[in-house]
PDB file of C-alpha atoms in Angstrom:
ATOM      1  CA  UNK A 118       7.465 -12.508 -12.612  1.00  0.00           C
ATOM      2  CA  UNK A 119       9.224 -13.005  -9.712  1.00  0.00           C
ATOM      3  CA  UNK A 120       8.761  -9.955  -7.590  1.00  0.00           C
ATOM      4  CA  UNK A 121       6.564  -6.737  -8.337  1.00  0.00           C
ATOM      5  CA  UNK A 122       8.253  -5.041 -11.097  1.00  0.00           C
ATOM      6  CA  UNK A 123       8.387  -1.170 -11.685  1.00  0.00           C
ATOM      7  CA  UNK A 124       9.315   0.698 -14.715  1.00  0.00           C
ATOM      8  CA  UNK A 125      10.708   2.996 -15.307  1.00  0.00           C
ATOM      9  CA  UNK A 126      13.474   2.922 -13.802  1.00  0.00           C
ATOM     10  CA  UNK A 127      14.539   6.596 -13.838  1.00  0.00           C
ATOM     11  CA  UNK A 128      12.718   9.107 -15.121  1.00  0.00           C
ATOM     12  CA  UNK A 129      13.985  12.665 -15.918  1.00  0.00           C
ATOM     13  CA  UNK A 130      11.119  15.270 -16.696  1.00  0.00           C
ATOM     14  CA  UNK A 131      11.241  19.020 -17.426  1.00  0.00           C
ATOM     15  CA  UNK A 132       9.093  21.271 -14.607  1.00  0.00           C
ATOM     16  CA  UNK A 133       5.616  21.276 -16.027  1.00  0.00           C
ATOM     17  CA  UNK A 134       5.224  17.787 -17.783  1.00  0.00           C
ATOM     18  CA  UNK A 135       3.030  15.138 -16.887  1.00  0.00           C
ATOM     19  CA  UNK A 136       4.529  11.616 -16.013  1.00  0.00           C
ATOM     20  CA  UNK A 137       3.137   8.059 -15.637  1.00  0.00           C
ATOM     21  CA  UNK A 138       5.006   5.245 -13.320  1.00  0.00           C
ATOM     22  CA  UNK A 139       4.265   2.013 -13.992  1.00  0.00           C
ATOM     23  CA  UNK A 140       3.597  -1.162 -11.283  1.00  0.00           C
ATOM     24  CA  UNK A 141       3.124  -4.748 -11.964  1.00  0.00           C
ATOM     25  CA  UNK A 142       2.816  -6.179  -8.341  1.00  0.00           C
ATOM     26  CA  UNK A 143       3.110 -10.253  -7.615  1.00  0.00           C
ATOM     27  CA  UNK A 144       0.545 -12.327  -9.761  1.00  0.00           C
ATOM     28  CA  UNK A 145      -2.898 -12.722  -7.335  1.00  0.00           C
ATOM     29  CA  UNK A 146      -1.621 -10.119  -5.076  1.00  0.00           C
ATOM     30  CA  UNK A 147      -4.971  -8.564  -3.782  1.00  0.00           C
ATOM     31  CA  UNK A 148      -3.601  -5.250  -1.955  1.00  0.00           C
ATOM     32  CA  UNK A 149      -1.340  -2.324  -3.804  1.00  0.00           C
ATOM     33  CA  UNK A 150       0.735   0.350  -2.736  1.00  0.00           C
ATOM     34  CA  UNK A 151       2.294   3.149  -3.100  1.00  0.00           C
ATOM     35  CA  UNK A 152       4.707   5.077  -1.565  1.00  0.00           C
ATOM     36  CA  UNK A 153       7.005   8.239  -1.911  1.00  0.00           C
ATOM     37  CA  UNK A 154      10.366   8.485  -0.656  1.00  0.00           C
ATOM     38  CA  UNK A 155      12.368  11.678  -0.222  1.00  0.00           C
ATOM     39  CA  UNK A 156      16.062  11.849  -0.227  1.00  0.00           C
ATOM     40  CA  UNK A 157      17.352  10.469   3.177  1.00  0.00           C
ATOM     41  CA  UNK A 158      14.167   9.607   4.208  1.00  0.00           C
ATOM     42  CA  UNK A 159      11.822   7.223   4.833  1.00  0.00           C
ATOM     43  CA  UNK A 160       9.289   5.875   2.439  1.00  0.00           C
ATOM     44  CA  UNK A 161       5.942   7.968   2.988  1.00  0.00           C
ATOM     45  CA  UNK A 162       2.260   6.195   2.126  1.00  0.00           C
ATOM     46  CA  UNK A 163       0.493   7.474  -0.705  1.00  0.00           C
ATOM     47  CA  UNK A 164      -2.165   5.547  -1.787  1.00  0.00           C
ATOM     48  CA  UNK A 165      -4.173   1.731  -1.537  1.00  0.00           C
ATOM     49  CA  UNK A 166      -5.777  -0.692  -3.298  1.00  0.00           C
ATOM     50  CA  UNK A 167      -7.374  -3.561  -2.882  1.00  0.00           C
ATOM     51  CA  UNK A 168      -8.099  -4.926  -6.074  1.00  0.00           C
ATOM     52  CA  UNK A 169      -9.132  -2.718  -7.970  1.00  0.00           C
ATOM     53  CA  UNK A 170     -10.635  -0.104  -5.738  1.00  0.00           C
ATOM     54  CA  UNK A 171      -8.724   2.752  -4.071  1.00  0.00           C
ATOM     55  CA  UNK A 172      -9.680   2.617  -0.582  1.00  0.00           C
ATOM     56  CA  UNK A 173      -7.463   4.885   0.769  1.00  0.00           C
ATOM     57  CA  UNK A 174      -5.747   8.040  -0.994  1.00  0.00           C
ATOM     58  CA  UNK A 175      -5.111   9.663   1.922  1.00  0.00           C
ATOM     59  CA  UNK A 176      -1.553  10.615   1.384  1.00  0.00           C
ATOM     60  CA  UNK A 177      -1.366  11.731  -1.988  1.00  0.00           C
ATOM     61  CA  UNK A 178       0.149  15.243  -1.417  1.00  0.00           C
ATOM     62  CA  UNK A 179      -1.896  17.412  -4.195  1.00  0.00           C
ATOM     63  CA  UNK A 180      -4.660  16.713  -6.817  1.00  0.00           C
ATOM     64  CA  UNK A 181      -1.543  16.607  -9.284  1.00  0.00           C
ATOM     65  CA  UNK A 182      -0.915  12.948  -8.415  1.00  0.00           C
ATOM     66  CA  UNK A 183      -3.235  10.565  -9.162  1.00  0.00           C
ATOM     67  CA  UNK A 184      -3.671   6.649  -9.368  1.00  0.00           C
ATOM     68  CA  UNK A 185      -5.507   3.654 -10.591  1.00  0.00           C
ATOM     69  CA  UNK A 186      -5.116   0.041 -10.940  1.00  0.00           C
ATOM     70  CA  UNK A 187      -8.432  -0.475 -13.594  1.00  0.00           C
ATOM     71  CA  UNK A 188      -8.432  -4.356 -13.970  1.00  0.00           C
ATOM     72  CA  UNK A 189      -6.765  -4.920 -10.347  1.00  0.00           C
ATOM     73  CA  UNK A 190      -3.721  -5.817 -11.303  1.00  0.00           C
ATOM     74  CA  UNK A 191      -1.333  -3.372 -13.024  1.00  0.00           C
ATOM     75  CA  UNK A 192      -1.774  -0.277 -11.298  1.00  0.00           C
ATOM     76  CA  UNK A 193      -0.006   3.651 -12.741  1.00  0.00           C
ATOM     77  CA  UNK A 194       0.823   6.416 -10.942  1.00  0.00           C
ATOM     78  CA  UNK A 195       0.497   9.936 -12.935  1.00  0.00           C
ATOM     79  CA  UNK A 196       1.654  13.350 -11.880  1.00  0.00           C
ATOM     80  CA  UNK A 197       0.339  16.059 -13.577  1.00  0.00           C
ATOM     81  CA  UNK A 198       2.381  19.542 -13.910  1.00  0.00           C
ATOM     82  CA  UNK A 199       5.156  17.988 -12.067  1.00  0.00           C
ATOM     83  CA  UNK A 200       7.388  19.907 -10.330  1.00  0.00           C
ATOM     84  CA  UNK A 201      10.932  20.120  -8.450  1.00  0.00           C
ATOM     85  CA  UNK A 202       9.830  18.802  -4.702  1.00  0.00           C
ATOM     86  CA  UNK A 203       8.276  15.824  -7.200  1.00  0.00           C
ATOM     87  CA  UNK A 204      11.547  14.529  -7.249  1.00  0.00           C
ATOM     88  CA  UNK A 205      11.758  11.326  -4.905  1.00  0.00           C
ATOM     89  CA  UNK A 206      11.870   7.694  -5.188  1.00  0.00           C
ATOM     90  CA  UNK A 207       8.191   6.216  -5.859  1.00  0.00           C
ATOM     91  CA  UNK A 208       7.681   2.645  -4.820  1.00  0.00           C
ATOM     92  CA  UNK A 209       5.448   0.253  -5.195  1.00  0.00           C
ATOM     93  CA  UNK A 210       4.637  -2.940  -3.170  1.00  0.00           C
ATOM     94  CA  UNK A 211       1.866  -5.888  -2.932  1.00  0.00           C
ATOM     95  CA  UNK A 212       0.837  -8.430  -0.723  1.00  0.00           C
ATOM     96  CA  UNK A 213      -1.340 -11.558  -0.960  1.00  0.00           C
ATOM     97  CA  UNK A 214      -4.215 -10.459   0.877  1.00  0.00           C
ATOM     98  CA  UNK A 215      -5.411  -7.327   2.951  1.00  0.00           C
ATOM     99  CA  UNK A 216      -3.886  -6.820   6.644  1.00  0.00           C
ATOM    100  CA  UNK A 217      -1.266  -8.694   8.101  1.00  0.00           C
ATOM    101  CA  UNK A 218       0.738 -10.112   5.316  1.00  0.00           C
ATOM    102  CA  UNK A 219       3.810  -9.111   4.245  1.00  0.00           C
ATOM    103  CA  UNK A 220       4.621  -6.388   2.016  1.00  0.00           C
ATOM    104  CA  UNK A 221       6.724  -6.948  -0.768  1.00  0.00           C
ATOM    105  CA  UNK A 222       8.457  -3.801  -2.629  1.00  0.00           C
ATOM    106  CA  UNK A 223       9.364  -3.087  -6.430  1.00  0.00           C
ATOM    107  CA  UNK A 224      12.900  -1.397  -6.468  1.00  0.00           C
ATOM    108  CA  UNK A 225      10.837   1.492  -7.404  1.00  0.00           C
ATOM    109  CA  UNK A 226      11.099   4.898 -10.042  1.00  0.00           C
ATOM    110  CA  UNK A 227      13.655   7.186  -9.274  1.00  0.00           C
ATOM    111  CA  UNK A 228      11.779  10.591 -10.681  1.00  0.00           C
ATOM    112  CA  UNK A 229      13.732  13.768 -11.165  1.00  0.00           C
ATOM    113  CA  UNK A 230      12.485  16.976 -12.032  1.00  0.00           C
ATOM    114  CA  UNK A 231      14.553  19.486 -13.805  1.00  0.00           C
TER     115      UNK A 231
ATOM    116  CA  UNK B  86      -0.178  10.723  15.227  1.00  0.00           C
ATOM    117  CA  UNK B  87       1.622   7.679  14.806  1.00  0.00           C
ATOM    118  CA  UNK B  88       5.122   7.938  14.698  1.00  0.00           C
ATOM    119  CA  UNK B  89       8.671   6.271  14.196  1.00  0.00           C
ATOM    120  CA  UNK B  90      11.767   7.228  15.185  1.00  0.00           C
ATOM    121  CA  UNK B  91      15.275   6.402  14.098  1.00  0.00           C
ATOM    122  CA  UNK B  92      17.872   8.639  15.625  1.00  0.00           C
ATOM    123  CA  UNK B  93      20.821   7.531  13.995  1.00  0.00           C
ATOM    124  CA  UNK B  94      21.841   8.510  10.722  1.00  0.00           C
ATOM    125  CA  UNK B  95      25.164   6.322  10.686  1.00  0.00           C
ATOM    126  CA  UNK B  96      26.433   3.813  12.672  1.00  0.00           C
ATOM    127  CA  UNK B  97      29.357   2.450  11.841  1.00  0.00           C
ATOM    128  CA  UNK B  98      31.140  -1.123  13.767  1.00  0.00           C
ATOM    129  CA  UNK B  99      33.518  -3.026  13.532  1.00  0.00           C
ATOM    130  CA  UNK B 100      33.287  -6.676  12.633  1.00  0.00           C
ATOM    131  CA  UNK B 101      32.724  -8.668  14.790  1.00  0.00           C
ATOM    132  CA  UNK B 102      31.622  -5.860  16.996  1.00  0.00           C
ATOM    133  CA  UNK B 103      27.684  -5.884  19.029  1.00  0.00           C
ATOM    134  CA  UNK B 104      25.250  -4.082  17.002  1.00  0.00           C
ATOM    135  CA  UNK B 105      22.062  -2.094  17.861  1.00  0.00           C
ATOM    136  CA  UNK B 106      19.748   0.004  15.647  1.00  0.00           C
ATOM    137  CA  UNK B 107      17.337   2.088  17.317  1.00  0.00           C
ATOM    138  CA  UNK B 108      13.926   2.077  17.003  1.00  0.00           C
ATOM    139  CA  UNK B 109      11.207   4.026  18.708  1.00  0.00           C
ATOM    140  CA  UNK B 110       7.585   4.830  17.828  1.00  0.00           C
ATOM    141  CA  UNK B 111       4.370   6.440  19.466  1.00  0.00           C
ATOM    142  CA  UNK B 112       1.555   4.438  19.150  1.00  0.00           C
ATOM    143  CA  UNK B 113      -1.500   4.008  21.796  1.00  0.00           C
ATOM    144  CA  UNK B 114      -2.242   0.927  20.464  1.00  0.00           C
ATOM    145  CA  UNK B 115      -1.312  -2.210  19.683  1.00  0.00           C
ATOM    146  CA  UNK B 116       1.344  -1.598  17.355  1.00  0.00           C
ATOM    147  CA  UNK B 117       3.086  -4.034  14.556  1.00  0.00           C
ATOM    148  CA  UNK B 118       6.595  -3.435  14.027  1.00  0.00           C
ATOM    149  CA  UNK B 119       8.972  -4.617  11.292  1.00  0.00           C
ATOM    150  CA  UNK B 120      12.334  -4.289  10.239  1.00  0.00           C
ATOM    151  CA  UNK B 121      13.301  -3.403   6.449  1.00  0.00           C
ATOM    152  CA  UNK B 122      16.390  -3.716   4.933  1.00  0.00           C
ATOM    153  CA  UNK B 123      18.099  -2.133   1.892  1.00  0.00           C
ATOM    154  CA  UNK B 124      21.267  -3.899   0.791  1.00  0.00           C
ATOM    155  CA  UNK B 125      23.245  -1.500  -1.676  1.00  0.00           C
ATOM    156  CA  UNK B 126      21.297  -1.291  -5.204  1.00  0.00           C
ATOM    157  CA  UNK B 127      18.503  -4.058  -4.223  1.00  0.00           C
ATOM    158  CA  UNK B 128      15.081  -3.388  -2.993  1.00  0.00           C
ATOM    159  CA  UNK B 129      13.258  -3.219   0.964  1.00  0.00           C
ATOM    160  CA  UNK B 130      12.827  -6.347   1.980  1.00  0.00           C
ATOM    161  CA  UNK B 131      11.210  -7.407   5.393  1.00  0.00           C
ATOM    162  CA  UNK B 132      13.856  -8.196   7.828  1.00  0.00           C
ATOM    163  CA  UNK B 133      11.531  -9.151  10.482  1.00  0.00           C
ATOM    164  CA  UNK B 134       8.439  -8.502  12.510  1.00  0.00           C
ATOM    165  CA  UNK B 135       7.702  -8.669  16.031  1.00  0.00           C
ATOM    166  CA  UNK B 136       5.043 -10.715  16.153  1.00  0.00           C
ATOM    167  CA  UNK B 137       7.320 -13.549  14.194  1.00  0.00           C
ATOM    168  CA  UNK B 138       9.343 -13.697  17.541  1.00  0.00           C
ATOM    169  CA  UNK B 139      11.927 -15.131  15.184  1.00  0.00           C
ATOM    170  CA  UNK B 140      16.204 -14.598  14.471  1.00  0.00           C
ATOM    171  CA  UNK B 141      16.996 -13.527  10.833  1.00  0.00           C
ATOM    172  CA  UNK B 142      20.369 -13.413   9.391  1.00  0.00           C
ATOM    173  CA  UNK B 143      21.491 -13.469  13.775  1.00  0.00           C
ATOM    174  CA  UNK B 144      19.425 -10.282  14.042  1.00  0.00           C
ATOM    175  CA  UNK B 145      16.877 -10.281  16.510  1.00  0.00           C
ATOM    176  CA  UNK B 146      14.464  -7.434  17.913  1.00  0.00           C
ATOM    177  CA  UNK B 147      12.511  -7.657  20.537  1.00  0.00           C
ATOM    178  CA  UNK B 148       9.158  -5.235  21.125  1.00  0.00           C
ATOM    179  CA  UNK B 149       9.512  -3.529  24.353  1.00  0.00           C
ATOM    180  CA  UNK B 150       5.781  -1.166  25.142  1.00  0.00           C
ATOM    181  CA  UNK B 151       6.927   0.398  28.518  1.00  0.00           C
ATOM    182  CA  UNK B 152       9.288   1.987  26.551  1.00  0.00           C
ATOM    183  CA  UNK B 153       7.694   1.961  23.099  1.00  0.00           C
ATOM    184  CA  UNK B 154      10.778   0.344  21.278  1.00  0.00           C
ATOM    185  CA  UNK B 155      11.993  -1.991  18.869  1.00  0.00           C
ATOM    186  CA  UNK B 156      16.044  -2.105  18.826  1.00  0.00           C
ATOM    187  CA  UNK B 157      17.349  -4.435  16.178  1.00  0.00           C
ATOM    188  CA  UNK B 158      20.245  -6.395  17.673  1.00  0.00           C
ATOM    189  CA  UNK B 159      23.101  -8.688  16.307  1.00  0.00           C
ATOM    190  CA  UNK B 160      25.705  -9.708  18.793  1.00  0.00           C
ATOM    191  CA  UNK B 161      28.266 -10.115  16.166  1.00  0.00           C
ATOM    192  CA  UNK B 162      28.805  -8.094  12.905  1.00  0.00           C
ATOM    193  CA  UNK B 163      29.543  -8.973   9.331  1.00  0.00           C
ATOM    194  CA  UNK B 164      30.782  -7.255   6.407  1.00  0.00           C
ATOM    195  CA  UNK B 165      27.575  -8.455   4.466  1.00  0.00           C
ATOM    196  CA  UNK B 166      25.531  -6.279   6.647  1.00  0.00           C
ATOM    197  CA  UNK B 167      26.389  -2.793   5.499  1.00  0.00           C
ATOM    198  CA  UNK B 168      23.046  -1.621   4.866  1.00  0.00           C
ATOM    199  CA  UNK B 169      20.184   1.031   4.943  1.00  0.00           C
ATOM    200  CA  UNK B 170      17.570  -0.072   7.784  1.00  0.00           C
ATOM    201  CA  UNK B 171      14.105   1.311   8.355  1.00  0.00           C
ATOM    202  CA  UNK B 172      11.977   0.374  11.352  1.00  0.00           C
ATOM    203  CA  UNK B 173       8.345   0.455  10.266  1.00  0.00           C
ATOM    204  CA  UNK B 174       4.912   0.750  12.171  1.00  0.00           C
ATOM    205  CA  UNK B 175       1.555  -0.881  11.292  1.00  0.00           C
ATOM    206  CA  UNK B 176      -1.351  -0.191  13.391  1.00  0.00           C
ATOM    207  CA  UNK B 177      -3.970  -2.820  14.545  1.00  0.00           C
ATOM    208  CA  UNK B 178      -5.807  -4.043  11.484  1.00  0.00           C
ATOM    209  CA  UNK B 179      -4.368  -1.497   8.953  1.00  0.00           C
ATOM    210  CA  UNK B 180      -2.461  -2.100   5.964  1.00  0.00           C
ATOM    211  CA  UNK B 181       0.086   0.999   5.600  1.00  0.00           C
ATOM    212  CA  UNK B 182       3.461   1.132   7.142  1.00  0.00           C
ATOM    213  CA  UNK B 183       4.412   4.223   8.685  1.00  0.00           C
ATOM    214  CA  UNK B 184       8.446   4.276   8.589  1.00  0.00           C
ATOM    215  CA  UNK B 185      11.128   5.603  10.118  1.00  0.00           C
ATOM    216  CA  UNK B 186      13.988   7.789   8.207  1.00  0.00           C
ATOM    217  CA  UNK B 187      16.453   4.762   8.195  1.00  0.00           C
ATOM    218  CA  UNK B 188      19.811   4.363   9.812  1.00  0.00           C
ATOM    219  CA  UNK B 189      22.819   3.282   7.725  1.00  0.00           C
ATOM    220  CA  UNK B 190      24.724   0.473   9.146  1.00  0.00           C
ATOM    221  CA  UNK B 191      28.674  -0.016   7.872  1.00  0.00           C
ATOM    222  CA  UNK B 192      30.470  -2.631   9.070  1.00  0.00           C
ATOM    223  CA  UNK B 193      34.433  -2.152   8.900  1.00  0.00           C
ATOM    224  CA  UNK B 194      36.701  -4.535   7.834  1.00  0.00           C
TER     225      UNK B 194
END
């Protein structure tokens, strides 16, 4: 595809359920992303990958969330148990190689918990 | 910590009008910035970067370490930028942004 692709789109899940959020990043992109953005704020890191091994899941706020990218491509973020300060904007974004390329974003999963 | 700092919400211009977005961050290092923009229902996209030295769309931003800033300037507005800007932070040899909380830019008719 064109850019990295993230689906889906909008999720609505009850307090309690477990969710998955799915990436596809740019074809031969090495590094992954993740990132969690509140309403009217920034995005916030969560996780990294290069390829696929998570080198850094340093800002994943509980053991609830987790991630992997198994064949270093695709990569899914799950929340476990989700609950109300869940809701944000998750995005996703790859880049060709480790450091000092550009990032480019997926328009990302808008995840509400009710 | 590393840290960025946007301290406008809103700034709304005329067209036609000078345009600065503030950006400042804390960093002891030597710091990458970036600009990403948000146009209404699209995703971030990168803007520019410092290091580029380059004018995109007649925005330009220039890194300034005495006062650890990089403003995002455009001496004339246009309609067609209304949109949600983040100044972002990379340190030396990392790969994460660290990003501001965004300013919205509208640009009035």
């Amino acid at each position: 595809g064109a850019g990295v692709s993230q689906s889906p789109r909008y999720k609505v899940a009850k307090r309690g359920q477990d969710v998955a959020l799915r990436c596809d990043p740019i074809s031969g992109h090495v590094s992954l992303f993740w990132y969690q953005q509140a309403l009217g704020q920034g995005p916030e890191f969560l996780t990294y990958f290069q390829n696929e091994a998570q080198l850094d899941k340093s800002g994943l706020p509980s053991d609830r969330f987790f991630a992997e990218r198994p064949e270093g491509s695709v990569s899914t973020l799950k929340i476990q148990r989700t609950q109300q300060e869940d809701s944000a904007v998750y995005l996703c974004a790859s880049s060709v190689t480790t450091v000092n390329t550009e990032a480019f974003f997926g328009q990302g999963t808008r995840l509400t918990v009710v | 910590a590393q840290r960025v700092t946007q301290p406008e919400k809103l700034l709304s211009v005329f067209k036609g009008a000078p345009v600065e977005l503030k950006c400042n961050y804390s960093y002891s290092g030597s710091p990458e910035l970036f600009w990403y923009v948000q146009y209404s229902r699209q995703r971030l996209q990168l803007l520019l970067r410092h290091i580029s030295r380059e004018s995109i769309k007649g925005f330009t931003a220039d890194l300034n370490k005495g006062e650890t800033s990089f403003h995002l300037k455009k001496p004339f507005a246009q309609e067609e930028d209304s949109a949600m800007y983040y100044c972002a932070l990379r340190t030396s040899g990392t790969y994460k942004y660290i990003f501001g909380t965004g300013t919205r830019l509208k640009v009035l008719a």
